[in-house]
C-alpha positions as YAML, in Angstrom:
chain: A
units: angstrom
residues:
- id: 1
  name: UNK
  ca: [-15.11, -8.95, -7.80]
- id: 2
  name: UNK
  ca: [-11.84, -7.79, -7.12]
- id: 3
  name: UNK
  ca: [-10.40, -9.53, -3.70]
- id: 4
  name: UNK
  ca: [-8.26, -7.39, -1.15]
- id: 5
  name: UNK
  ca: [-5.01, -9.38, -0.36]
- id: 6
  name: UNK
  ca: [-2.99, -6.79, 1.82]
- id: 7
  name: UNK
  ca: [-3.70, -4.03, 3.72]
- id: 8
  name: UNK
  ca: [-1.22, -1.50, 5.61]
- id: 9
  name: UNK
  ca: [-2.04, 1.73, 7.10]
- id: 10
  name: UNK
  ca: [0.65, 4.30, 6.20]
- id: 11
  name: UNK
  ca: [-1.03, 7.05, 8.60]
- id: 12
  name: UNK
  ca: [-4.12, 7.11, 10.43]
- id: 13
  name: UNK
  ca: [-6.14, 8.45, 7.08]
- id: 14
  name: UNK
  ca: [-3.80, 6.78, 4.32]
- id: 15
  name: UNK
  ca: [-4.50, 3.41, 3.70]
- id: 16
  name: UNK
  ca: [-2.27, 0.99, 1.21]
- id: 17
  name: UNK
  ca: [-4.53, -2.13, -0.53]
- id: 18
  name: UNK
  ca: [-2.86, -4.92, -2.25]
- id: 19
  name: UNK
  ca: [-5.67, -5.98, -5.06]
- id: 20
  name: UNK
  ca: [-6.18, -8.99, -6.89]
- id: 21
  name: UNK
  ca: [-6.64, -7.74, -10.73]
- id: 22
  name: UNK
  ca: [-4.33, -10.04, -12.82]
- id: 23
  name: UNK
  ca: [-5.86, -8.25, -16.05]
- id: 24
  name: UNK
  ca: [-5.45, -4.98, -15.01]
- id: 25
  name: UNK
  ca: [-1.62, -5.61, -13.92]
- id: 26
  name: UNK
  ca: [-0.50, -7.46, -17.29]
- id: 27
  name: UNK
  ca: [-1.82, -3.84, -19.17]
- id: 28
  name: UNK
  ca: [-1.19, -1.15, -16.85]
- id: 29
  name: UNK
  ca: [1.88, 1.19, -17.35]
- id: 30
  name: UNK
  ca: [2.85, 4.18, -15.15]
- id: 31
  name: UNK
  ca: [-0.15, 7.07, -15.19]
- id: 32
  name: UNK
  ca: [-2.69, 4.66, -15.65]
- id: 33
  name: UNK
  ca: [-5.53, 4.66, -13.15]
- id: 34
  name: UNK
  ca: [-8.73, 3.03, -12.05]
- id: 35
  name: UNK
  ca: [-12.33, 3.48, -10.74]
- id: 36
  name: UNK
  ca: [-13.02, 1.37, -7.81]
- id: 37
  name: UNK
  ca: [-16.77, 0.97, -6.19]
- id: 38
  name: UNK
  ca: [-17.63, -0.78, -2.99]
- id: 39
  name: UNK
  ca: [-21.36, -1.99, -2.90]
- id: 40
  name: UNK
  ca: [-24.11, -2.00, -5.06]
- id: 41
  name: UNK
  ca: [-24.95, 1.92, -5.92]
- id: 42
  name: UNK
  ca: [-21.82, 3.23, -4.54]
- id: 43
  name: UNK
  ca: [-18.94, 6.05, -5.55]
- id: 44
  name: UNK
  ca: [-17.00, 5.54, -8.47]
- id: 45
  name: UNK
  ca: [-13.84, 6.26, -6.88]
- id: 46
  name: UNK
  ca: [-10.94, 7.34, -8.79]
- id: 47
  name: UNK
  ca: [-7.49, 5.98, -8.55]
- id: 48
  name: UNK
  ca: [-4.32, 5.85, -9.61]
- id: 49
  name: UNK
  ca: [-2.46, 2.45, -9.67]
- id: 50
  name: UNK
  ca: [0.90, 2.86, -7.46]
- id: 51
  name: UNK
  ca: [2.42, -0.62, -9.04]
- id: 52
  name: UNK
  ca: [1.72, -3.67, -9.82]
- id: 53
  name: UNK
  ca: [3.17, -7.27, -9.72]
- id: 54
  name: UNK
  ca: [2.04, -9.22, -13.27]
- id: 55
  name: UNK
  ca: [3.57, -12.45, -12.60]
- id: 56
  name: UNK
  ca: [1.34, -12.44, -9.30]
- id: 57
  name: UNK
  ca: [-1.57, -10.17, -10.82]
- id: 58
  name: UNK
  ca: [-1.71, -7.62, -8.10]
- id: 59
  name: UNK
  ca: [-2.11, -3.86, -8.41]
- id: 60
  name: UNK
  ca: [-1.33, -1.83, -5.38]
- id: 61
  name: UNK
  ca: [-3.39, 1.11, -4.33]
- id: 62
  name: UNK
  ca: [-3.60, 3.98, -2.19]
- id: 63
  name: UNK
  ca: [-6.46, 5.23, -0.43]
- id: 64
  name: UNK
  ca: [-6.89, 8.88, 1.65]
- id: 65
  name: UNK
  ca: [-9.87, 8.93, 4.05]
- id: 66
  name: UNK
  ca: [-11.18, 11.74, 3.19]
- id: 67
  name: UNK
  ca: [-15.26, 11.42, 2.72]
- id: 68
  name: UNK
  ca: [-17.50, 8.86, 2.88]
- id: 69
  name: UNK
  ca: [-16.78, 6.52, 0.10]
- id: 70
  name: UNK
  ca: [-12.95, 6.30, 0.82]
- id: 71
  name: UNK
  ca: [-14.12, 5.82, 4.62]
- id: 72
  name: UNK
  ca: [-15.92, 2.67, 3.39]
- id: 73
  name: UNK
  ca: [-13.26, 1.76, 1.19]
- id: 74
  name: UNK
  ca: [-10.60, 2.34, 3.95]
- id: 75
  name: UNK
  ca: [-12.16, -0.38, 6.32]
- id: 76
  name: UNK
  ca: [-12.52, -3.14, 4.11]
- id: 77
  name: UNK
  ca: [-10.33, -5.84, 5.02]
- id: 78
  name: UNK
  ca: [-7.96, -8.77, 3.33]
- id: 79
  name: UNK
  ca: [-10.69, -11.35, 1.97]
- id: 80
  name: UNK
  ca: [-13.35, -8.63, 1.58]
- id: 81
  name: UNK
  ca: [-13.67, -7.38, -2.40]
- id: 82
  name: UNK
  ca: [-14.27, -4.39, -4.53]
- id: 83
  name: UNK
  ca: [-18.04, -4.62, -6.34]
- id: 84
  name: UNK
  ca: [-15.61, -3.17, -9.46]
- id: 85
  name: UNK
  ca: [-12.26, -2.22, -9.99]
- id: 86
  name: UNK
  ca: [-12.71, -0.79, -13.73]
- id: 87
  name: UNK
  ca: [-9.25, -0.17, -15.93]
- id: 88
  name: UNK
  ca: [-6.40, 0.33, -16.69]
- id: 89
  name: UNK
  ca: [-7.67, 4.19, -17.94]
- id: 90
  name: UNK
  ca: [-5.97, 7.39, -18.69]
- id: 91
  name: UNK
  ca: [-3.13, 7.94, -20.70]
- id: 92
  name: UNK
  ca: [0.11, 6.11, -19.72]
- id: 93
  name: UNK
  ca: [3.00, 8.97, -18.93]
- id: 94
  name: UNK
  ca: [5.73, 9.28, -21.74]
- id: 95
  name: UNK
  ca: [8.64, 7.64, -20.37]
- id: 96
  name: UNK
  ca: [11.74, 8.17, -22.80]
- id: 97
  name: UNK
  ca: [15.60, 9.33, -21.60]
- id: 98
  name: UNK
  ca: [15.34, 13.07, -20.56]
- id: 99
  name: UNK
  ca: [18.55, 13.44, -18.65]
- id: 100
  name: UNK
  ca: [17.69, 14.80, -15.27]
- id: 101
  name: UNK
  ca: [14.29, 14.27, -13.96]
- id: 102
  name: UNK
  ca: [13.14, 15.60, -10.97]
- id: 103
  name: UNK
  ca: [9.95, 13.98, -9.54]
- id: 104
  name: UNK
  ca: [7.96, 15.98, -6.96]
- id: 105
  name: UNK
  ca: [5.23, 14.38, -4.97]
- id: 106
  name: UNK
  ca: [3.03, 15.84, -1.78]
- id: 107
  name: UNK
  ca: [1.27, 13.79, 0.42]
- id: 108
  name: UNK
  ca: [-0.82, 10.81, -1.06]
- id: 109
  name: UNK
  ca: [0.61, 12.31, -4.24]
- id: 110
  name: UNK
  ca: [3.56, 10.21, -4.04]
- id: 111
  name: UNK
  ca: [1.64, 6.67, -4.87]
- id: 112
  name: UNK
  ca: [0.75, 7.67, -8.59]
- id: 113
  name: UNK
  ca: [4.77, 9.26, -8.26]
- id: 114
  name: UNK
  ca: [6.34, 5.67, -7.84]
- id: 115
  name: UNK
  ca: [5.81, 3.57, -11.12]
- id: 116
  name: UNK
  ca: [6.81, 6.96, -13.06]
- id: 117
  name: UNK
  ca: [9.92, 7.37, -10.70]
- id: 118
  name: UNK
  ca: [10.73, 3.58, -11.50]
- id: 119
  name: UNK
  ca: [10.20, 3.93, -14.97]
- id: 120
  name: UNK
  ca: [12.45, 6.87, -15.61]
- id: 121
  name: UNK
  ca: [15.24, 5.39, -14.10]
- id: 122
  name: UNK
  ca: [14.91, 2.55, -15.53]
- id: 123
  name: UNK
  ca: [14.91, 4.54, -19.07]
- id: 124
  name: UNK
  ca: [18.77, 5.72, -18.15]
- id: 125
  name: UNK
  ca: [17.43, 9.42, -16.64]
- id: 126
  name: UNK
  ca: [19.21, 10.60, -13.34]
- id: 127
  name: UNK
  ca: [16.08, 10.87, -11.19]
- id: 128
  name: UNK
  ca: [15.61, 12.91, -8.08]
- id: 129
  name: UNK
  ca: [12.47, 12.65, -5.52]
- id: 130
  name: UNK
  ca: [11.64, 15.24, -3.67]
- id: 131
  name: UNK
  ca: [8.86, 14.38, -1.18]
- id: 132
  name: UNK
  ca: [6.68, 16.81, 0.61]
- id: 133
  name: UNK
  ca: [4.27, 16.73, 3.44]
- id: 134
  name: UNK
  ca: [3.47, 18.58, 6.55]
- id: 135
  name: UNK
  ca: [4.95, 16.04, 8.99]
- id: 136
  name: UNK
  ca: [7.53, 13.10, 9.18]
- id: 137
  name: UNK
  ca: [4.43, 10.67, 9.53]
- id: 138
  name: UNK
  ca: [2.10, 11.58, 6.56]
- id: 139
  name: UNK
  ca: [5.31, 10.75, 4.22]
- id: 140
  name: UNK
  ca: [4.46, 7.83, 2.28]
- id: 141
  name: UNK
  ca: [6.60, 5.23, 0.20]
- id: 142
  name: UNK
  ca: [9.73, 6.88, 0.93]
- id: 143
  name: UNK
  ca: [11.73, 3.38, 0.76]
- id: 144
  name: UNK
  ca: [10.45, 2.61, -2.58]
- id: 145
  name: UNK
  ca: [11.11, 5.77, -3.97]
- id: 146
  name: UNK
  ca: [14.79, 5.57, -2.89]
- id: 147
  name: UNK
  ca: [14.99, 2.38, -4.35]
- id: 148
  name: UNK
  ca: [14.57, 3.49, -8.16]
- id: 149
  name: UNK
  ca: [16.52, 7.58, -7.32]
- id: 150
  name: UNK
  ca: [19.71, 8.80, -7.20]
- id: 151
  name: UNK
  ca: [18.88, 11.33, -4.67]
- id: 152
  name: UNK
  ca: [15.68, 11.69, -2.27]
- id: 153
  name: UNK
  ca: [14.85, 14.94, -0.69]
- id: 154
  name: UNK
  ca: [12.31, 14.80, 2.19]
- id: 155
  name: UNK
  ca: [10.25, 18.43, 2.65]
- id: 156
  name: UNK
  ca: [8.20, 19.26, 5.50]
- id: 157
  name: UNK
  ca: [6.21, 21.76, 6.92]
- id: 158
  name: UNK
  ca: [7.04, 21.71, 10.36]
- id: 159
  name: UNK
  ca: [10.75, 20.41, 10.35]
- id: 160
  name: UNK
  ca: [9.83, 16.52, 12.02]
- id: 161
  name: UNK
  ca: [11.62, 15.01, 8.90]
- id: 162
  name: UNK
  ca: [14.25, 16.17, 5.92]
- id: 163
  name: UNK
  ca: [14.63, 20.17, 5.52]
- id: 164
  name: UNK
  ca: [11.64, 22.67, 6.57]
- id: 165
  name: UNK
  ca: [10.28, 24.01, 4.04]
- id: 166
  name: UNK
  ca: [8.05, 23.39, 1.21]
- id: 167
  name: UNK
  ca: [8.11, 21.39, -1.87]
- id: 168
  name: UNK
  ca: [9.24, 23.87, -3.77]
- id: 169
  name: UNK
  ca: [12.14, 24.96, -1.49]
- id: 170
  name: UNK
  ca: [13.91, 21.66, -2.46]
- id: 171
  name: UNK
  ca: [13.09, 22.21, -5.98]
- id: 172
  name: UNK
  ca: [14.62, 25.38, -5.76]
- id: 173
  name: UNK
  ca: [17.81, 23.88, -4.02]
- id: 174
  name: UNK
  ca: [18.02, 21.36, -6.73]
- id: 175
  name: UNK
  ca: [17.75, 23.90, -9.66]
- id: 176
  name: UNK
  ca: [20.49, 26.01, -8.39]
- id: 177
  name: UNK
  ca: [23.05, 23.43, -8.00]
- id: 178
  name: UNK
  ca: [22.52, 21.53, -11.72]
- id: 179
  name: UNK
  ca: [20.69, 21.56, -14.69]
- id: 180
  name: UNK
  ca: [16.74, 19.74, -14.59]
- id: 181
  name: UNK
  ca: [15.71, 18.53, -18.15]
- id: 182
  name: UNK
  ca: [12.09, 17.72, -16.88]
- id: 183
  name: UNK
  ca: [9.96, 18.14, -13.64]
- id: 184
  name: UNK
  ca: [7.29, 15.63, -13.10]
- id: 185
  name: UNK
  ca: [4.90, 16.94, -9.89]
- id: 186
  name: UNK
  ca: [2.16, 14.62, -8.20]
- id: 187
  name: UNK
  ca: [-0.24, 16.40, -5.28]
- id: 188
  name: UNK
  ca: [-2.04, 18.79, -4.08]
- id: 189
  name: UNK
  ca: [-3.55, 21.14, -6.98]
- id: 190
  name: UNK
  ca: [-1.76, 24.41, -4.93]
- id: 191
  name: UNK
  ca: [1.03, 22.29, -5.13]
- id: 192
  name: UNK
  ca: [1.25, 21.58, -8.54]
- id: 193
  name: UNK
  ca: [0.57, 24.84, -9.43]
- id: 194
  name: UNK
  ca: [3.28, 26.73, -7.99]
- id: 195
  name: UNK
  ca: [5.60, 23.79, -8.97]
- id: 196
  name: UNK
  ca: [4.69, 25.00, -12.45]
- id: 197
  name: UNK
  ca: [5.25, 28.55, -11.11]
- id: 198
  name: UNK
  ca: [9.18, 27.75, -10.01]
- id: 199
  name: UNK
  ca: [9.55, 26.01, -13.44]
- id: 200
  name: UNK
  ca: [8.14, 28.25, -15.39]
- id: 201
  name: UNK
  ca: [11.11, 30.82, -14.36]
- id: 202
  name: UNK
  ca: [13.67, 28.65, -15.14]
- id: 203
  name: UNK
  ca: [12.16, 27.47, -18.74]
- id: 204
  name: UNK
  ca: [12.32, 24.19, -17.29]
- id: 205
  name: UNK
  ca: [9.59, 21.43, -18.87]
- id: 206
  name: UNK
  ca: [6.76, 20.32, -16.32]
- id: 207
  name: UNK
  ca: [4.48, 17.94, -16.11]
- id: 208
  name: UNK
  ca: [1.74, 17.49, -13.67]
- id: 209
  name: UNK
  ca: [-0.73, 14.38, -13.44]
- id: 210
  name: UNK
  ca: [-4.68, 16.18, -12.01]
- id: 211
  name: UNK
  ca: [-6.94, 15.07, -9.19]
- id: 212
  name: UNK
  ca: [-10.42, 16.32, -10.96]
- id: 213
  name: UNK
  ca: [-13.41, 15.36, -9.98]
- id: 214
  name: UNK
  ca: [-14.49, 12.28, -11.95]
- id: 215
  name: UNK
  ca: [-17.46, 10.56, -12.15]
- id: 216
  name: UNK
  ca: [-17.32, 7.53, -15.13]
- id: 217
  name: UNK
  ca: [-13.67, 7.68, -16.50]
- id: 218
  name: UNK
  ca: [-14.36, 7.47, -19.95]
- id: 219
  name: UNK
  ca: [-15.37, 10.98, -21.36]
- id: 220
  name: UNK
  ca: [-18.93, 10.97, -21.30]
- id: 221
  name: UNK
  ca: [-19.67, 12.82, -17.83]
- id: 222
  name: UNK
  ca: [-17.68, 16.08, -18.17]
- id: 223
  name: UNK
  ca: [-17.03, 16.56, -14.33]
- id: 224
  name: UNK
  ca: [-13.31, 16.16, -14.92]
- id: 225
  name: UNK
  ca: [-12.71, 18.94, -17.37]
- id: 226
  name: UNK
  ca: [-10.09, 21.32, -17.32]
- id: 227
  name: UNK
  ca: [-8.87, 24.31, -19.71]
- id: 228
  name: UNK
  ca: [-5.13, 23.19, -21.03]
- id: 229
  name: UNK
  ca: [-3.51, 26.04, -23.43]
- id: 230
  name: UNK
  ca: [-6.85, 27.68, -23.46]
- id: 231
  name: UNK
  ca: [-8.91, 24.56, -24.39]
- id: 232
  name: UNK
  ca: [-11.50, 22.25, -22.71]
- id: 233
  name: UNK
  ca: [-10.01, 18.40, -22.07]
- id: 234
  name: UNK
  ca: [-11.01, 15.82, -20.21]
- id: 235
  name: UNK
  ca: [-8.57, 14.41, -17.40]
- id: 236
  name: UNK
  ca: [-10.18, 11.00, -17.69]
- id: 237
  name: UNK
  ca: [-9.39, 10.63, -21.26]
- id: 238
  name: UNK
  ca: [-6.80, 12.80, -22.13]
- id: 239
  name: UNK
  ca: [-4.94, 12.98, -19.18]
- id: 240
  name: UNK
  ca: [-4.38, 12.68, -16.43]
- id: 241
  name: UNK
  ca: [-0.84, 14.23, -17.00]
- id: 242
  name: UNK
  ca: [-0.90, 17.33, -18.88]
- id: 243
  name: UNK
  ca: [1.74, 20.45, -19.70]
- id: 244
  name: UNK
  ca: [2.17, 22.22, -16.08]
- id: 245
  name: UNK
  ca: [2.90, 25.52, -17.47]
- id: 246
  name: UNK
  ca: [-0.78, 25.48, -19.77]
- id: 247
  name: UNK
  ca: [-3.17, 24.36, -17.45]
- id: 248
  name: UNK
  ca: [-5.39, 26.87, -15.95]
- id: 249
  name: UNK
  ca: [-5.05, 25.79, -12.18]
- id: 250
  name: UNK
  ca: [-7.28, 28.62, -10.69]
- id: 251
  name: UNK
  ca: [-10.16, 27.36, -12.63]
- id: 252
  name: UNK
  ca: [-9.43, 23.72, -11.39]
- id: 253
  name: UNK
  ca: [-9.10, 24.73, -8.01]
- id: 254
  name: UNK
  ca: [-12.44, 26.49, -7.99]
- id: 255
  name: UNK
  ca: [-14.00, 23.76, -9.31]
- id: 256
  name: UNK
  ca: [-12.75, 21.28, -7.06]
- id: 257
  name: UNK
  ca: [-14.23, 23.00, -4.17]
- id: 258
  name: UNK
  ca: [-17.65, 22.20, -5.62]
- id: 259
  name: UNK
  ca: [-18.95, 19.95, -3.19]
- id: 260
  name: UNK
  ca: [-16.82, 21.30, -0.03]
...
């Protein structure tokens, strides 16, 4: 079992879990996720693995009450323990020196967003954040993401923090001022997908990491496929970061809404 060291609530429905996993956090690089369960016979839960402290063999994750499962996992407690914590999975994102990378996260999206934001800067790219949510209190990590970008850019829906607007309004802003080598977005599928929309005008390269559906994690269930430049993959296995401007995202959004 996997004991629960930490625990902060970033919102009322977003809660933060420091993790021991010393194996997991000597392996893991930025995209990499796990599959958590609490109890005998419960969810495999899905989820990506914010950072991680090797020397102390921690991984940090990020948890959205949003059904039943993450409402169990969101009141355990520091000294209770995951039944599993299964990884690290998925493929790790391809960090190299792009130039200017602009990193877009929404919501709960910017937890997986922060090792890749570290990373690039740390590979020599100029790195702006733009983070996006629909008020000042459901934006998450904002400190750590300033600590590893030259510029954060805070987006929200109603105006209670940054510039009103949407995420894509401060994309937009940043595209018309200087030239974006690659855009790395982190959310909401509708999110994603018209982040890949802006892009896509502007010939600029995208890459998006999916929230599928996922059941085991290693290819053999199928709930997590999507079509990518017209062809089936699996997000577990072959993702979860894929080319923004070939993935079908009106399929994916259908099938998301499978169990709502």
């Amino acid at each position: 079992m996997n004991r629960i060291l930490e625990k902060e609530y970033f919102s009322q429905h977003v809660v933060k879990f420091i993790v021991e996993a010393p194996m997991v956090a000597a392996s893991r690089r930025p995209g990499h996720f796990v599959i958590v369960r609490t109890g005998e016979g419960g969810e495999r839960i899905p989820l990506t693995i914010a950072d991680a402290d090797a020397e102390r063999g921690t991984v940090m994750l990020v948890v959205q009450d949003v059904g039943e499962s993450t409402h169990k996992i969101c009141g355990l407690e520091p000294g209770d323990s995951f039944t599993d914590l299964v990884g690290p999975l998925g493929q790790a994102t391809d960090i190299r020196r792009y130039g200017t990378v602009v990193c877009c996260g929404g919501g709960v999206g910017v937890a997986p967003l922060l090792p890749i934001v570290k990373a690039m800067k740390e590979a020599g790219n100029r790195v702006i954040s733009i983070l996006a949510a629909r008020s000042e209190s459901l934006i998450i990590l904002e400190k750590e993401v300033a600590e590893y970008s030259d510029e954060v850019i805070i987006m929200t829906d109603d105006g209670s923090a940054g510039m009103k607007g949407l995420v894509t309004d401060g994309l937009e802003s940043v595209i018309a001022r200087e030239h974006v080598d690659l855009t790395v977005a982190i959310g909401p599928a509708v999110m994603m997908k018209f982040v890949a929309k802006t892009t896509e005008k502007y010939h600029i390269a995208t890459m998006v990491s999916l929230n599928t559906i996922m059941v085991d994690g290693t290819g053999m269930c199928g709930a997590c496929r999507v079509t990518v430049d017209g062809k089936t993959r699996f997000v577990c296995i072959d993702g979860p970061e894929f080319d923004a401007h070939k993935v079908d995202f009106d399929e994916m959004i259908m099938r998301l809404k499978s169990y709502n």
